[in-house]
Each structure stands twice: as C-alpha cells, then as structure tokens.
C-alpha cells in the first residue's frame, strides 16, 4: 500500500508526499518520524511562502485629521462707499449686492495629504430670513487697502450656502474639496440670498471666521526581507507611543458679571490690591464694544462697582505711586480704540471709582490696539506703550504731571512691527518689555526709551507652546528678580508660563476648567496676575483670565483663580 500526505498553501500550491510503508517495523517507525519531519519542514516553508506572497507593498492610510483654521484676513466692501476700506471692522456687513465680504485662509497640510471634506463657519450677529452664499475669490486683495472700487472681479459661481442665519450663532457651509488646496491661500467671497442684510463677526473679534479641513495622509512602507538562521521567528516589540503630558487644569472660584449687551466685549484686565484691606481690592477691565464701550471696576466678588462709557477701551494696566499734584495716586491707563488716544484715570481707593486725568487728547498711532504701563526703577519715570492693529509702530510715551493736576505725555520712542500686535507687559524691575505679535512671536525688548529696537524671540506662535493668537500677558513678581511671566495662548485656550529671569525658559502651561456653576475658560485673551494677598480665597495671590465663550451668559467675562492653585 502506498499512502500519501497532502499539504497545501492557502489553496495556491499543493505538495503531495508519497511513501511506502511496506517493510520491517523499524523502517515503518523511521517513515513515521520522516512524515513528522516533513510536516514540520513544510509548515515552516508555508510561513516563508506566505511572507513572500504577501510581501507586496500596501498603502497605509492614517486616521482622518481635522484642523480648524482662523481667517488671516477679512473685510467687506460697499458700493455705497466705493473708495472706503473696512479692513479693521469688527462687524462685516453683507447683502446680495450692496455689501460683499472677502475672507482669506492660509492652508498648510502635511505633504501627501488628501482633503476629504471642508466647511466654512461664520458667526452671525443678527437673525435674518436668509442664507450666506459662498463664492470663489481671487487672492489678489489686501485687507488694509481693498475697496469696492479696486476689489478683484466678483466671481458669481456658487460654492455653497449656509442655513438661515441666527443671531449669536455660527452658520456652516460645506465646501467642495476642490475649493481648498493642501498648501496655499484660499479666498472666498460672501453675499446673501435676495432681500436680506446680515452682520458677521470679523477676525478682529473672538468669533473669527473658520475653515474646517479634514484630510488623510497616505504612507507606503517598503517591505524588508530579513533572513533568519533559526526556523522560529522572533517577534519585534513595537514601541508604545508616549502621549504628551496632560495640561494641568486649575479651577476658578469667582466670575464677574457680564457687561450689558452681548458678544465678546470683555477682554483685558488689571488688578489693584489694597494691601491695608485686601478684601477691598478691585479688578479693572475693558469693554471693547464699538457701541457702549468703556471701562469697569469689579469687586472681589465679581460684581460691577463702576462703569464709565468712555468708548471702545482696548487694554488696561495699573501702577501705584504716580506723582500728581503733590500726591501719590493709583494710575490706571488704557488705549481708546474709538478715537485712537490714551485714556488715563486716577483710582479713588476709598470709593473704588475712576476719574479721568489726561490733560488733553493724547493721540496715538491709528488704529491702536493694545496698551501697557512701565515704571522705570532706574529713571523713576512712568511710561505707556501702545501697540498697533496693523503694520506700523509700537509707541512709547513718557507720562508726567503737567503742573495743573493733570497727566500729559510725550512720544519718546517707536518700534516698527509688521502685523497685528496687542498684548504687552513691562517688567518694572528688570527693564524688559514683552510684546505679543499675535501670529508670529512673543518678543522681548528693552523697556527703557534708550534701549533701541533690538529684540529677541522668547517663543513663537505654532512652536508647540503658544497657539495663535498670542494674547494677554502679565508678570508675577518674586524676590531678587525671580518670578514668572504668564502668556495667553488663545488658539488652545491655555496659559503658558515662562521664567521671569534670564532667557525666559518655558516652565509649563495650564488651562482653567469649570467649577460648579462657573464654566471653563475658552478663547483666552487678557490675563493679569499678582502674588499679593487679594482677600479671602486669594491670600496667596490672584490670577484673572478672560473667558470668550461665557456659557450661560450673553457676553464674555472674567474668571478669578487663586494663584496658589496654579502649578509651579
């Protein structure tokens, strides 16, 4: 009898082994061992053959990734004012024919990316019975100069449209993937359906136009055949990716009441501590509204003590010990965006109210955007810095008593800057000035007017620690030059901390979470910090953080965080 053994590889190849079991028992036993050996050998061959047959390059596709891009430029043009530019507007007028909106996004995806979906998100300030219509647009326009008269030719082709516009809500329009490239600029033109006029939030507000892009990246691994001297394959351990460290979360214990009206009107703040009676301390904050804007004083319970409707106040700062009319006052300063001037006040520490003290209208660069104060420990003089909304100059003014109980100013230095810049803070003891060029870098200059224009980058936007926009900043003073620099990273709603001394080494970052009825902080802008005792709950110091999306409120507000809760 001639039995056979049949082995096959995945149905592709078959090997037959035929053997003769006639003979003495010893030969039969040998043949039995031979059959076991052949079976083992063929099993190993099967593994090798399968590896060879499967060794064809296959394409691995990474999980889809979605990025949210903020508009880098936006404006509207008007046939009513054909030669006017509205690049600095916080509200974008839009209609079918009279008002057209232009916006641009910069897209930079990893090489080899394939866009699978894209959509445009626009924040509406009003409810209208109509939709936005999205059109392609040329990139040949500049936010600061484009008008109805010189705009690129309007492209009437329709890419997408939103649903009906609702007040204080984002409207979305799904775009064809062909309208966005993986690298380069994408411009769009917006108008509306017939018979309606809308008002949209511009990138100058916290409700920026957004482009959401979902993409996949494909990788083609090259197979490597590694011969082995042993029949048993040795598995290769795959390293487990290390997750980035979790960002610590601190909790607020007080939030301010929102200013009247709606939208992102709160922004920057400044803390004054009453060291004789810490519970009497206050937080002074801006209301950056185009209509009804001004400056307010809040108590440590978050309640509004005073509000002055003085115009669209930008950033706020405070210094003690300013000499005026033979007295030492608490000086509060700000920039007024309505008329592009300095706004200067004296804080009455008994009534906790502000009174204007500028001698005359002190004009600044136009349009101005941010502000901070500096008290030089070397010169003993007080200065104010004003930052520009567009490419222009950071201005440094010396502030002084005009001899009649009022404060006057003289321009002593300018520092060129080539894009939107708001947040700044000066270190009174170390003589440093920190400035946030929003989409570029955190810069350090000399704060003294004789320091010239040299600067160094402490950090950059998009470098891993600061996500554009780089916004508010503040200094926690410690003894002998120690302490920390706090910087608002608006793009990821965190606060980054740097060493105050030397090269400003990065220390850590954190976010502000929800605590009971107080919601979490999102869209962080202005921050201020003091290590001084600011009253009950804030005996170890106080951190004040702006919250753009104040859940449950009609307008943005400020959160108070015990400084002792912030990680060191």
Coordinates of C-alpha atoms in Angstrom, one line a residue:
X1 CA 0.0 0.0 0.0
X2 CA 1.4 3.4 -1.0
X3 CA -0.2 6.1 1.3
X4 CA 0.3 9.8 0.6
X5 CA 0.3 13.1 2.5
X6 CA -1.2 16.3 1.0
X7 CA -0.2 19.8 2.2
X8 CA -1.4 23.0 0.5
X9 CA -0.6 26.7 0.9
X10 CA -3.8 28.8 1.1
X11 CA -5.3 27.0 -1.8
X12 CA -2.5 28.2 -4.1
X13 CA 0.0 25.3 -4.2
X14 CA -0.3 21.7 -3.2
X15 CA 2.5 19.2 -2.4
X16 CA 2.0 15.5 -2.3
X17 CA 4.4 13.2 -0.5
X18 CA 4.1 9.5 -1.3
X19 CA 5.9 6.9 0.8
X20 CA 6.0 3.1 1.0
X21 CA 5.2 1.6 4.5
X22 CA 5.9 -1.9 3.4
X23 CA 8.9 -3.4 5.3
X24 CA 10.2 -4.1 8.8
X25 CA 8.7 -2.2 11.7
X26 CA 11.9 -0.2 12.2
X27 CA 11.6 1.2 8.7
X28 CA 7.9 1.9 9.4
X29 CA 8.9 3.8 12.5
X30 CA 11.6 5.7 10.5
X31 CA 9.0 6.6 7.9
X32 CA 6.7 7.8 10.7
X33 CA 9.4 10.1 12.0
X34 CA 10.1 11.2 8.5
X35 CA 6.5 12.2 8.0
X36 CA 6.6 14.3 11.2
X37 CA 9.8 15.9 10.0
X38 CA 8.4 16.7 6.6
X39 CA 5.2 18.1 8.1
X40 CA 7.3 20.5 10.2
X41 CA 9.5 21.4 7.4
X42 CA 6.6 22.1 5.1
X43 CA 4.9 24.2 7.8
X44 CA 8.0 26.4 8.0
X45 CA 8.1 26.7 4.3
X46 CA 4.4 27.7 4.4
X47 CA 5.3 30.6 6.6
X48 CA 8.1 31.7 4.3
X49 CA 6.0 31.3 1.2
X50 CA 3.1 33.3 2.7
X51 CA 5.6 36.0 3.7
X52 CA 6.9 36.2 0.1
X53 CA 3.4 36.0 -1.4
X54 CA 2.2 38.8 0.9
X55 CA 5.3 41.0 0.6
X56 CA 3.6 43.3 -1.9
X57 CA 3.7 47.0 -0.9
X58 CA 0.4 48.1 0.6
X59 CA -0.7 51.7 1.3
X60 CA -1.5 52.6 4.9
X61 CA -3.9 55.5 5.4
X62 CA -3.7 57.4 8.7
X63 CA -6.8 58.2 10.6
X64 CA -8.5 61.4 9.3
X65 CA -7.4 64.6 10.9
X66 CA -9.5 67.8 11.2
X67 CA -7.9 71.2 11.6
X68 CA -9.6 74.5 12.3
X69 CA -8.0 77.5 10.5
X70 CA -8.9 81.0 11.5
X71 CA -9.2 83.7 8.8
X72 CA -5.9 85.6 8.3
X73 CA -7.7 88.4 6.5
X74 CA -11.3 89.6 6.2
X75 CA -13.2 92.7 5.2
X76 CA -16.3 93.9 3.4
X77 CA -16.7 96.3 0.5
X78 CA -19.6 98.6 -0.1
X79 CA -21.0 100.1 -3.3
X80 CA -22.4 102.9 -1.1
X81 CA -18.8 103.9 -0.1
X82 CA -16.8 102.6 -3.1
X83 CA -13.5 104.1 -2.0
X84 CA -13.6 103.2 1.7
X85 CA -11.7 100.4 3.3
X86 CA -13.2 98.4 6.2
X87 CA -10.3 96.1 7.0
X88 CA -10.4 96.9 10.7
X89 CA -14.1 96.4 11.1
X90 CA -15.3 94.1 13.9
X91 CA -18.6 93.5 12.1
X92 CA -18.9 92.6 8.4
X93 CA -21.9 93.9 6.6
X94 CA -23.2 91.5 3.9
X95 CA -26.1 91.6 1.5
X96 CA -26.8 90.4 -2.0
X97 CA -25.5 93.4 -3.9
X98 CA -24.5 96.4 -1.8
X99 CA -22.2 94.7 0.7
X100 CA -19.8 91.8 -0.2
X101 CA -17.5 90.1 2.2
X102 CA -14.0 88.8 1.4
X103 CA -12.0 86.4 3.6
X104 CA -8.8 84.5 3.2
X105 CA -7.3 81.5 5.0
X106 CA -3.8 80.1 4.9
X107 CA -3.7 76.3 4.4
X108 CA -0.6 74.2 5.1
X109 CA -1.2 70.5 5.5
X110 CA 1.4 67.7 5.7
X111 CA 2.9 66.6 2.3
X112 CA 0.9 64.0 0.6
X113 CA -2.4 65.0 2.3
X114 CA -5.7 64.3 0.7
X115 CA -8.5 66.6 1.7
X116 CA -11.7 64.6 2.3
X117 CA -14.0 67.5 3.5
X118 CA -14.0 71.2 4.1
X119 CA -16.5 73.7 5.5
X120 CA -16.7 77.4 6.3
X121 CA -18.0 78.6 9.6
X122 CA -19.2 82.2 10.0
X123 CA -20.6 83.8 13.2
X124 CA -23.7 85.8 12.6
X125 CA -24.5 88.8 14.9
X126 CA -28.1 89.0 13.6
X127 CA -31.1 86.8 12.7
X128 CA -32.3 87.2 9.2
X129 CA -34.6 85.2 7.0
X130 CA -31.9 84.3 4.5
X131 CA -28.6 82.5 4.0
X132 CA -25.0 83.3 3.2
X133 CA -23.8 82.3 -0.3
X134 CA -20.1 81.4 -0.7
X135 CA -18.2 82.1 -3.9
X136 CA -14.6 81.5 -5.0
X137 CA -12.5 84.7 -4.8
X138 CA -9.1 85.8 -6.1
X139 CA -6.2 86.1 -3.6
X140 CA -5.2 89.4 -5.2
X141 CA -6.5 91.7 -2.4
X142 CA -5.1 93.3 0.7
X143 CA -7.2 93.6 3.9
X144 CA -6.0 97.1 4.6
X145 CA -6.4 98.6 1.2
X146 CA -9.2 96.8 -0.7
X147 CA -12.3 98.8 -1.6
X148 CA -15.4 98.2 -3.7
X149 CA -13.6 100.2 -6.4
X150 CA -10.4 98.2 -6.5
X151 CA -11.5 94.8 -5.5
X152 CA -10.8 91.8 -7.7
X153 CA -13.6 90.9 -10.2
X154 CA -16.5 89.3 -8.3
X155 CA -16.9 85.6 -9.1
X156 CA -20.6 84.6 -9.3
X157 CA -20.1 80.8 -9.2
X158 CA -21.7 79.4 -6.1
X159 CA -19.6 77.0 -4.0
X160 CA -22.0 76.5 -1.1
X161 CA -24.6 78.2 1.1
X162 CA -25.4 78.1 4.8
X163 CA -28.7 77.6 6.5
X164 CA -30.8 80.5 7.8
X165 CA -28.7 83.0 9.9
X166 CA -29.4 83.1 13.6
X167 CA -28.1 85.8 16.0
X168 CA -25.0 84.9 18.0
X169 CA -24.6 81.5 16.3
X170 CA -22.2 80.0 13.8
X171 CA -23.5 79.2 10.4
X172 CA -21.8 76.5 8.4
X173 CA -21.4 75.9 4.6
X174 CA -20.0 72.6 3.4
X175 CA -17.5 73.3 0.6
X176 CA -16.4 71.2 -2.3
X177 CA -12.9 69.8 -1.6
X178 CA -11.7 71.2 -4.9
X179 CA -12.1 74.7 -3.5
X180 CA -9.3 74.2 -1.0
X181 CA -5.7 73.1 -1.7
X182 CA -3.4 71.4 0.8
X183 CA -0.9 74.2 0.6
X184 CA -1.6 77.9 -0.1
X185 CA -4.2 80.6 0.3
X186 CA -7.9 80.1 0.0
X187 CA -10.1 83.2 -0.5
X188 CA -13.8 83.3 -0.6
X189 CA -16.5 85.9 -1.3
X190 CA -19.7 86.0 0.6
X191 CA -23.1 87.6 -0.2
X192 CA -26.6 86.7 0.8
X193 CA -29.8 85.5 -0.7
X194 CA -32.1 88.2 -2.0
X195 CA -33.8 90.8 0.2
X196 CA -31.7 90.4 3.4
X197 CA -28.7 92.1 5.0
X198 CA -26.6 90.4 7.7
X199 CA -23.9 91.3 10.1
X200 CA -21.0 88.9 10.6
X201 CA -18.2 88.8 13.2
X202 CA -14.8 89.5 11.8
X203 CA -11.4 88.1 12.8
X204 CA -10.9 91.1 15.0
X205 CA -13.4 89.6 17.4
X206 CA -13.3 86.3 19.4
X207 CA -15.8 84.8 16.9
X208 CA -13.4 84.5 13.9
X209 CA -14.4 83.1 10.6
X210 CA -13.2 79.5 10.5
X211 CA -12.2 77.0 7.8
X212 CA -12.5 73.4 8.9
X213 CA -10.5 70.9 6.8
X214 CA -10.4 67.2 7.2
X215 CA -7.6 65.3 5.5
X216 CA -5.9 61.9 5.3
X217 CA -2.2 61.2 4.8
X218 CA -1.1 58.1 2.9
X219 CA 2.2 56.3 3.6
X220 CA 3.8 53.5 1.6
X221 CA 6.0 51.3 3.7
X222 CA 8.9 49.5 2.0
X223 CA 8.9 45.7 2.9
X224 CA 12.2 44.4 4.3
X225 CA 13.0 40.7 3.9
X226 CA 15.3 39.7 6.8
X227 CA 16.8 36.3 6.5
X228 CA 17.0 34.3 9.8
X229 CA 19.1 31.4 10.7
X230 CA 16.5 29.9 13.0
X231 CA 13.1 28.5 12.0
X232 CA 11.3 30.2 14.8
X233 CA 10.6 33.9 14.0
X234 CA 11.4 36.3 16.8
X235 CA 8.7 39.0 17.2
X236 CA 9.8 42.6 17.2
X237 CA 8.5 44.7 20.0
X238 CA 6.6 47.8 18.8
X239 CA 7.4 50.8 21.0
X240 CA 4.3 52.3 22.6
X241 CA 3.9 56.0 21.6
X242 CA 4.3 58.3 24.6
X243 CA 1.3 60.6 25.0
X244 CA 2.1 64.3 25.5
X245 CA 1.9 65.3 29.2
X246 CA -1.6 66.3 30.2
X247 CA -2.1 70.0 30.7
X248 CA -2.9 70.7 34.3
X249 CA -6.4 72.3 35.0
X250 CA -6.9 74.9 37.7
X251 CA -10.3 76.0 38.9
X252 CA -11.8 79.5 39.2
X253 CA -13.7 80.4 42.3
X254 CA -15.3 83.7 41.2
X255 CA -16.5 85.1 37.9
X256 CA -17.5 88.6 37.0
X257 CA -21.0 89.6 35.9
X258 CA -21.0 90.2 32.2
X259 CA -21.2 93.7 30.8
X260 CA -24.5 94.7 29.3
X261 CA -25.2 93.7 25.7
X262 CA -23.8 90.6 24.0
X263 CA -20.7 89.2 22.4
X264 CA -17.1 89.1 23.3
X265 CA -16.8 92.5 24.9
X266 CA -14.7 91.7 28.0
X267 CA -11.0 91.3 27.2
X268 CA -8.1 92.7 29.3
X269 CA -7.9 93.4 33.0
X270 CA -5.7 94.9 35.7
X271 CA -5.6 94.1 39.4
X272 CA -5.2 96.7 42.1
X273 CA -4.5 95.2 45.6
X274 CA -5.4 97.2 48.7
X275 CA -2.6 95.9 50.9
X276 CA -4.2 97.6 54.0
X277 CA -7.5 95.8 53.4
X278 CA -7.1 93.1 50.8
X279 CA -10.8 92.4 50.5
X280 CA -11.2 95.9 49.2
X281 CA -9.1 95.0 46.1
X282 CA -10.5 95.5 42.6
X283 CA -10.2 94.2 39.0
X284 CA -10.4 97.0 36.4
X285 CA -11.4 95.7 32.9
X286 CA -12.2 97.0 29.5
X287 CA -15.5 96.7 27.5
X288 CA -14.2 96.6 23.9
X289 CA -17.6 97.3 22.3
X290 CA -17.9 99.6 19.3
X291 CA -21.2 100.9 20.8
X292 CA -21.5 101.4 24.5
X293 CA -17.8 100.5 25.2
X294 CA -15.9 101.7 28.2
X295 CA -14.1 100.7 31.4
X296 CA -15.4 99.0 34.5
X297 CA -14.3 98.3 38.1
X298 CA -15.2 94.9 39.7
X299 CA -15.0 93.9 43.3
X300 CA -13.5 90.6 44.5
X301 CA -17.0 89.1 44.4
X302 CA -17.2 89.7 40.7
X303 CA -19.8 92.4 41.0
X304 CA -19.6 95.7 39.0
X305 CA -18.8 98.7 41.1
X306 CA -18.5 101.3 38.4
X307 CA -18.8 101.6 34.6
X308 CA -17.7 104.5 32.5
X309 CA -18.9 104.6 28.9
X310 CA -15.8 106.2 27.5
X311 CA -15.5 104.5 24.2
X312 CA -14.0 101.2 22.9
X313 CA -11.3 100.7 25.5
X314 CA -8.6 98.2 24.4
X315 CA -6.1 97.1 27.1
X316 CA -5.9 98.2 30.7
X317 CA -2.9 98.5 33.1
X318 CA -2.3 100.0 36.6
X319 CA 0.6 101.4 38.5
X320 CA 0.8 102.7 42.0
X321 CA 2.9 105.7 43.2
X322 CA 2.4 108.1 40.3
X323 CA 3.2 111.7 41.5
X324 CA 0.3 114.1 40.7
X325 CA -0.4 117.4 42.2
X326 CA 1.8 116.6 45.2
X327 CA 0.1 113.3 45.9
X328 CA 0.9 109.7 45.1
X329 CA -2.0 108.2 43.1
X330 CA -3.0 104.9 41.6
X331 CA -2.6 105.4 37.9
X332 CA -4.9 103.4 35.5
X333 CA -4.1 103.6 31.8
X334 CA -5.7 102.2 28.6
X335 CA -5.9 102.8 24.9
X336 CA -9.1 104.1 23.4
X337 CA -9.8 102.5 20.0
X338 CA -12.7 104.8 19.3
X339 CA -10.6 107.9 18.9
X340 CA -7.1 106.4 18.9
X341 CA -6.0 108.2 22.1
X342 CA -4.6 107.4 25.5
X343 CA -7.2 107.0 28.3
X344 CA -5.7 107.9 31.8
X345 CA -7.5 107.7 35.1
X346 CA -7.0 108.0 38.8
X347 CA -8.4 105.3 41.0
X348 CA -10.0 106.6 44.2
X349 CA -9.1 103.8 46.6
X350 CA -11.8 104.7 49.1
X351 CA -14.8 104.7 46.7
X352 CA -13.0 102.4 44.2
X353 CA -14.0 104.5 41.3
X354 CA -12.1 106.0 38.3
X355 CA -11.8 109.7 37.3
X356 CA -10.2 110.8 34.0
X357 CA -6.9 112.8 34.5
X358 CA -5.4 113.3 31.0
X359 CA -4.6 116.9 30.4
X360 CA -5.7 116.8 26.7
X361 CA -6.5 114.4 24.0
X362 CA -3.2 112.4 23.6
X363 CA -3.2 110.9 20.0
X364 CA -1.6 107.6 19.3
X365 CA -0.8 105.6 16.2
X366 CA -4.1 104.8 14.3
X367 CA -5.6 102.3 14.6
X368 CA -4.2 101.5 18.1
X369 CA -4.9 98.1 19.6
X370 CA -3.1 97.2 22.8
X371 CA -1.6 99.0 25.8
X372 CA 0.6 98.6 28.9
X373 CA 2.4 100.7 31.5
X374 CA 6.0 100.8 32.7
X375 CA 7.6 102.4 35.8
X376 CA 11.3 102.5 35.4
X377 CA 13.2 101.6 38.6
X378 CA 16.3 103.3 37.1
X379 CA 14.8 106.6 35.9
X380 CA 11.9 106.7 38.3
X381 CA 9.7 107.8 35.5
X382 CA 6.4 106.3 34.2
X383 CA 5.8 105.3 30.5
X384 CA 3.0 103.9 28.4
X385 CA 3.3 101.6 25.4
X386 CA 0.7 101.4 22.7
X387 CA 0.6 98.6 20.1
X388 CA -0.9 98.9 16.6
X389 CA -3.7 97.0 15.0
X390 CA -1.9 96.8 11.6
X391 CA 1.6 97.0 10.4
X392 CA 3.0 100.1 12.0
X393 CA 4.8 101.2 15.2
X394 CA 4.8 100.3 18.8
X395 CA 4.8 103.7 20.5
X396 CA 6.4 104.6 23.9
X397 CA 5.1 107.7 25.7
X398 CA 6.6 109.3 28.8
X399 CA 3.8 110.3 31.3
X400 CA 4.2 113.3 33.6
X401 CA 2.3 115.8 35.7
X402 CA 1.6 118.9 33.6
X403 CA 1.7 121.1 36.7
X404 CA -2.1 121.6 36.8
X405 CA -3.1 118.3 38.4
X406 CA -3.4 116.5 35.0
X407 CA -1.3 114.0 33.2
X408 CA 0.4 114.8 29.9
X409 CA 2.5 112.7 27.6
X410 CA 5.3 112.9 25.1
X411 CA 6.4 110.4 22.5
X412 CA 9.9 109.1 23.3
X413 CA 10.4 106.0 21.1
X414 CA 8.8 104.0 18.3
X415 CA 9.5 100.3 17.5
X416 CA 8.4 99.0 14.0
X417 CA 6.2 95.9 13.8
X418 CA 4.7 94.4 10.7
X419 CA 1.5 92.8 11.7
X420 CA -1.3 92.9 14.3
X421 CA 0.0 93.2 17.8
X422 CA -1.9 93.6 21.1
X423 CA -0.7 92.1 24.3
X424 CA 2.3 93.6 26.1
X425 CA 3.7 93.9 29.6
X426 CA 6.7 95.7 31.0
X427 CA 8.9 94.4 33.8
X428 CA 9.5 97.5 36.1
X429 CA 12.5 95.9 37.9
X430 CA 14.4 94.1 35.2
X431 CA 13.6 96.7 32.5
X432 CA 12.1 94.3 29.9
X433 CA 9.2 94.8 27.5
X434 CA 7.3 91.8 26.2
X435 CA 5.1 92.2 23.2
X436 CA 2.8 89.6 21.5
X437 CA 2.9 89.8 17.7
X438 CA -0.3 87.6 17.5
X439 CA 0.5 85.1 14.7
X440 CA 4.3 85.4 14.9
X441 CA 6.2 85.5 18.2
X442 CA 6.5 86.7 21.8
X443 CA 9.2 89.3 21.6
X444 CA 11.4 90.8 24.3
X445 CA 12.7 94.4 24.0
X446 CA 14.5 96.7 26.4
X447 CA 11.8 98.8 28.1
X448 CA 14.0 101.9 28.6
X449 CA 13.4 104.5 25.9
X450 CA 17.1 104.5 25.1
X451 CA 17.2 100.7 24.6
X452 CA 16.8 100.9 20.8
X453 CA 14.9 98.5 18.7
X454 CA 16.8 95.2 19.2
X455 CA 14.7 92.3 20.3
X456 CA 14.8 88.5 20.9
X457 CA 12.1 85.9 20.4
X458 CA 11.1 84.3 23.7
X459 CA 8.8 81.9 21.9
X460 CA 6.9 81.6 18.6
X461 CA 3.3 81.0 17.6
X462 CA 2.8 77.4 16.5
X463 CA 6.0 76.3 18.2
X464 CA 4.2 73.9 20.4
X465 CA 3.6 76.1 23.5
X466 CA 1.8 79.1 22.0
X467 CA -1.1 78.6 19.6
X468 CA -2.0 81.8 17.7
X469 CA -3.2 84.2 18.7
X470 CA -0.6 85.2 21.3
X471 CA -2.7 87.5 23.5
X472 CA -2.5 89.0 27.0
X473 CA 0.5 88.7 29.4
X474 CA 1.4 89.6 32.9
X475 CA 4.3 89.3 35.4
X476 CA 4.3 87.6 38.8
X477 CA 7.0 89.5 40.7
X478 CA 9.2 87.5 43.0
X479 CA 12.1 88.5 45.3
X480 CA 15.5 89.3 43.7
X481 CA 14.4 89.1 40.1
X482 CA 12.6 85.8 40.4
X483 CA 9.0 85.2 39.3
X484 CA 7.1 84.1 36.3
X485 CA 5.8 85.5 33.0
X486 CA 2.2 84.4 32.1
X487 CA 1.2 84.5 28.5
X488 CA -2.3 83.8 27.0
X489 CA -2.3 81.1 24.2
X490 CA -5.7 81.8 22.7
X491 CA -5.6 79.1 20.0
X492 CA -5.7 76.3 22.5
X493 CA -7.3 78.2 25.5
X494 CA -4.3 77.8 27.8
X495 CA -1.9 79.9 29.7
X496 CA 1.9 79.4 29.2
X497 CA 4.3 80.2 32.0
X498 CA 7.9 81.3 31.5
X499 CA 10.7 82.1 33.9
X500 CA 10.9 85.8 34.5
X501 CA 14.7 85.9 34.7
X502 CA 17.4 85.3 32.2
X503 CA 16.3 83.8 28.9
X504 CA 12.7 83.3 30.0
X505 CA 12.9 79.5 30.0
X506 CA 9.5 77.8 29.4
X507 CA 8.1 76.2 32.5
X508 CA 4.7 74.8 31.8
X509 CA 1.2 75.5 30.6
X510 CA -2.3 75.1 32.1
X511 CA -6.0 75.6 31.4
X512 CA -8.8 77.0 33.5
X513 CA -11.6 74.4 34.0
X514 CA -15.2 74.5 35.1
X515 CA -16.1 74.7 38.8
X516 CA -19.7 74.2 39.8
X517 CA -21.8 76.9 38.2
X518 CA -18.6 78.7 36.8
X519 CA -17.9 77.5 33.3
X520 CA -14.5 76.7 31.9
X521 CA -12.4 79.3 30.1
X522 CA -12.2 79.2 26.3
X523 CA -10.7 81.6 23.9
X524 CA -8.4 83.1 26.5
X525 CA -7.4 86.7 25.8
X526 CA -6.3 89.1 28.6
X527 CA -4.7 87.9 31.8
X528 CA -3.4 89.6 34.9
X529 CA -1.7 88.2 38.0
X530 CA -0.5 89.4 41.4
X531 CA 1.3 87.4 44.1
X532 CA -0.1 89.8 46.8
X533 CA -2.9 88.9 49.2
X534 CA -6.1 89.9 47.4
X535 CA -8.6 89.0 50.1
X536 CA -10.5 85.8 51.1
X537 CA -9.8 82.9 48.8
X538 CA -6.9 84.8 47.2
X539 CA -4.5 85.1 50.2
X540 CA -1.6 83.6 48.1
X541 CA -2.4 85.8 45.1
X542 CA -4.8 86.2 42.2
X543 CA -4.9 85.3 38.6
X544 CA -7.6 86.9 36.4
X545 CA -8.4 85.3 33.0
X546 CA -10.7 86.4 30.2
X547 CA -13.3 83.9 29.0
X548 CA -14.5 84.5 25.5
X549 CA -17.4 81.9 25.5
X550 CA -19.0 82.5 28.8
X551 CA -21.5 79.6 28.9
X552 CA -24.9 80.8 30.2
X553 CA -24.1 84.5 29.7
X554 CA -24.8 86.9 26.9
X555 CA -21.3 88.4 26.9
X556 CA -17.8 87.3 27.7
X557 CA -16.5 87.8 31.3
X558 CA -13.5 87.2 33.6
X559 CA -12.6 84.3 35.9
X560 CA -10.8 84.7 39.2
X561 CA -8.3 81.9 40.1
X562 CA -6.4 81.5 43.3
X563 CA -2.7 81.9 42.3
X564 CA -1.8 79.2 44.8
X565 CA -3.7 76.7 42.7
X566 CA -1.5 77.4 39.6
X567 CA 1.2 74.7 39.3
X568 CA 4.8 75.7 39.8

